[in-house]
XYZ file of C-alpha atoms in Angstrom:
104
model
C 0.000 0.000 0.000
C 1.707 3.341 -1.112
C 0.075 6.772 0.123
C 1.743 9.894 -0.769
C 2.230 11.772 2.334
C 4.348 15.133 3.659
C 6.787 15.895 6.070
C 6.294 18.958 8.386
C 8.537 21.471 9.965
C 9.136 19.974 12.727
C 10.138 16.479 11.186
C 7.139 14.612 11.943
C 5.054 12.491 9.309
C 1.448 11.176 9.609
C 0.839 7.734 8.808
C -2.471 7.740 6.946
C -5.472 6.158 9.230
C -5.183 3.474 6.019
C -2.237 2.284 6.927
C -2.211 2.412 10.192
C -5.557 0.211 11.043
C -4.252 -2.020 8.621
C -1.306 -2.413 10.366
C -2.977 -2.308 13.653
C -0.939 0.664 15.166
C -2.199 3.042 17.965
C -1.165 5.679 19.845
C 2.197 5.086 22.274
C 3.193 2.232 19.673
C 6.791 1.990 18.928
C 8.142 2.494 15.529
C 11.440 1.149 14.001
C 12.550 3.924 11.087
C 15.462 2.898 9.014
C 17.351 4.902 6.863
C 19.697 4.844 3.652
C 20.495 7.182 0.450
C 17.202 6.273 -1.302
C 15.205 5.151 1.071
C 13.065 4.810 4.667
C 11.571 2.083 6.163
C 9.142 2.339 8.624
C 7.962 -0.812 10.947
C 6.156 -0.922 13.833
C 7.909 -2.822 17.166
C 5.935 -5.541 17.897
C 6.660 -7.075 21.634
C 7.415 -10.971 21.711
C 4.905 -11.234 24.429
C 1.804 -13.771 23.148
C -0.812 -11.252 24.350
C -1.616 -8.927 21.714
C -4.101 -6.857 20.188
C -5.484 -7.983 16.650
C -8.679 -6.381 15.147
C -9.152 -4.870 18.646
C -9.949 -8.599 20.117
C -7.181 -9.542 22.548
C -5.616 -12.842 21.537
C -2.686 -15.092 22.830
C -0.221 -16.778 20.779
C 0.800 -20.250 22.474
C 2.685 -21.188 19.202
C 0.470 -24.397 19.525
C -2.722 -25.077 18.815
C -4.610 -25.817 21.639
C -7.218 -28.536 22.000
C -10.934 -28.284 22.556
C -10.805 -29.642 25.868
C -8.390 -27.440 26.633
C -10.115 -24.414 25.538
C -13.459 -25.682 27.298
C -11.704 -25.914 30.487
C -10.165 -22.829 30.818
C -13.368 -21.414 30.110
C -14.542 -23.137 32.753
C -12.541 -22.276 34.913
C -12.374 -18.688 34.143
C -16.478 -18.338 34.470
C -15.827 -20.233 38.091
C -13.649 -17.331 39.279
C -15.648 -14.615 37.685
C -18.535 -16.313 39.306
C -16.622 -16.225 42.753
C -15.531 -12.998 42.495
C -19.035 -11.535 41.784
C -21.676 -14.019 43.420
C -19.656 -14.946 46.329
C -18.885 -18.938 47.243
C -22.325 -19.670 48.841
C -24.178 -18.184 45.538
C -22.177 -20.443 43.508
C -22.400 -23.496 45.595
C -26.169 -22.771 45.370
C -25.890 -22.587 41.742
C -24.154 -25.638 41.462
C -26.560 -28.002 43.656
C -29.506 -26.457 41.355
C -27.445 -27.635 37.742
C -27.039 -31.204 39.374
C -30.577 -31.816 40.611
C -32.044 -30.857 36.974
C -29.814 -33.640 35.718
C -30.361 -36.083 37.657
């Protein structure tokens, strides 16, 4: 993608809003500008943390696929603590005793 752009007196440039939401760059990202006789390269600084930002959805990278199990029981397990934190322990116990005497 090539956008013509300008430079103002102060040195700065504006990166078109095209380029930067495809890119996925916000404000306080880090930028890496190289420079030669006939040319500069501009690329964002991405961290090598797996938590990252991408099409404003937090995601993380395990390098791995994970299973479906795996994703159903961290799930779980992250509802149970949300559920903790908000209901309190007896609310959830409650909860719980009420799922298990439907089933059965």
């Amino acid at each position: 993608m090539a956008i013509k752009t300008t430079i103002d007196r102060a040195g700065r440039v504006v990166l078109p809003k095209p380029v930067r939401d495809n890119l996925q760059l916000e404000p306080g990202d880090y930028l890496c500008v190289e420079g030669n006789e006939n040319e500069i390269v501009i690329r964002p600084l991405r961290a090598t943390v797996p938590l990252q930002k991408k099409q404003g959805i937090w995601t993380f990278g395990s390098g791995e696929p994970l299973s479906l199990e795996q994703s159903n029981q961290t799930l779980q397990q992250v509802r149970r603590e949300r559920d903790l934190k908000v209901l309190g322990s007896s609310a959830v116990i409650a909860s719980r005793r009420s799922k298990k005497a439907k089933t059965t």
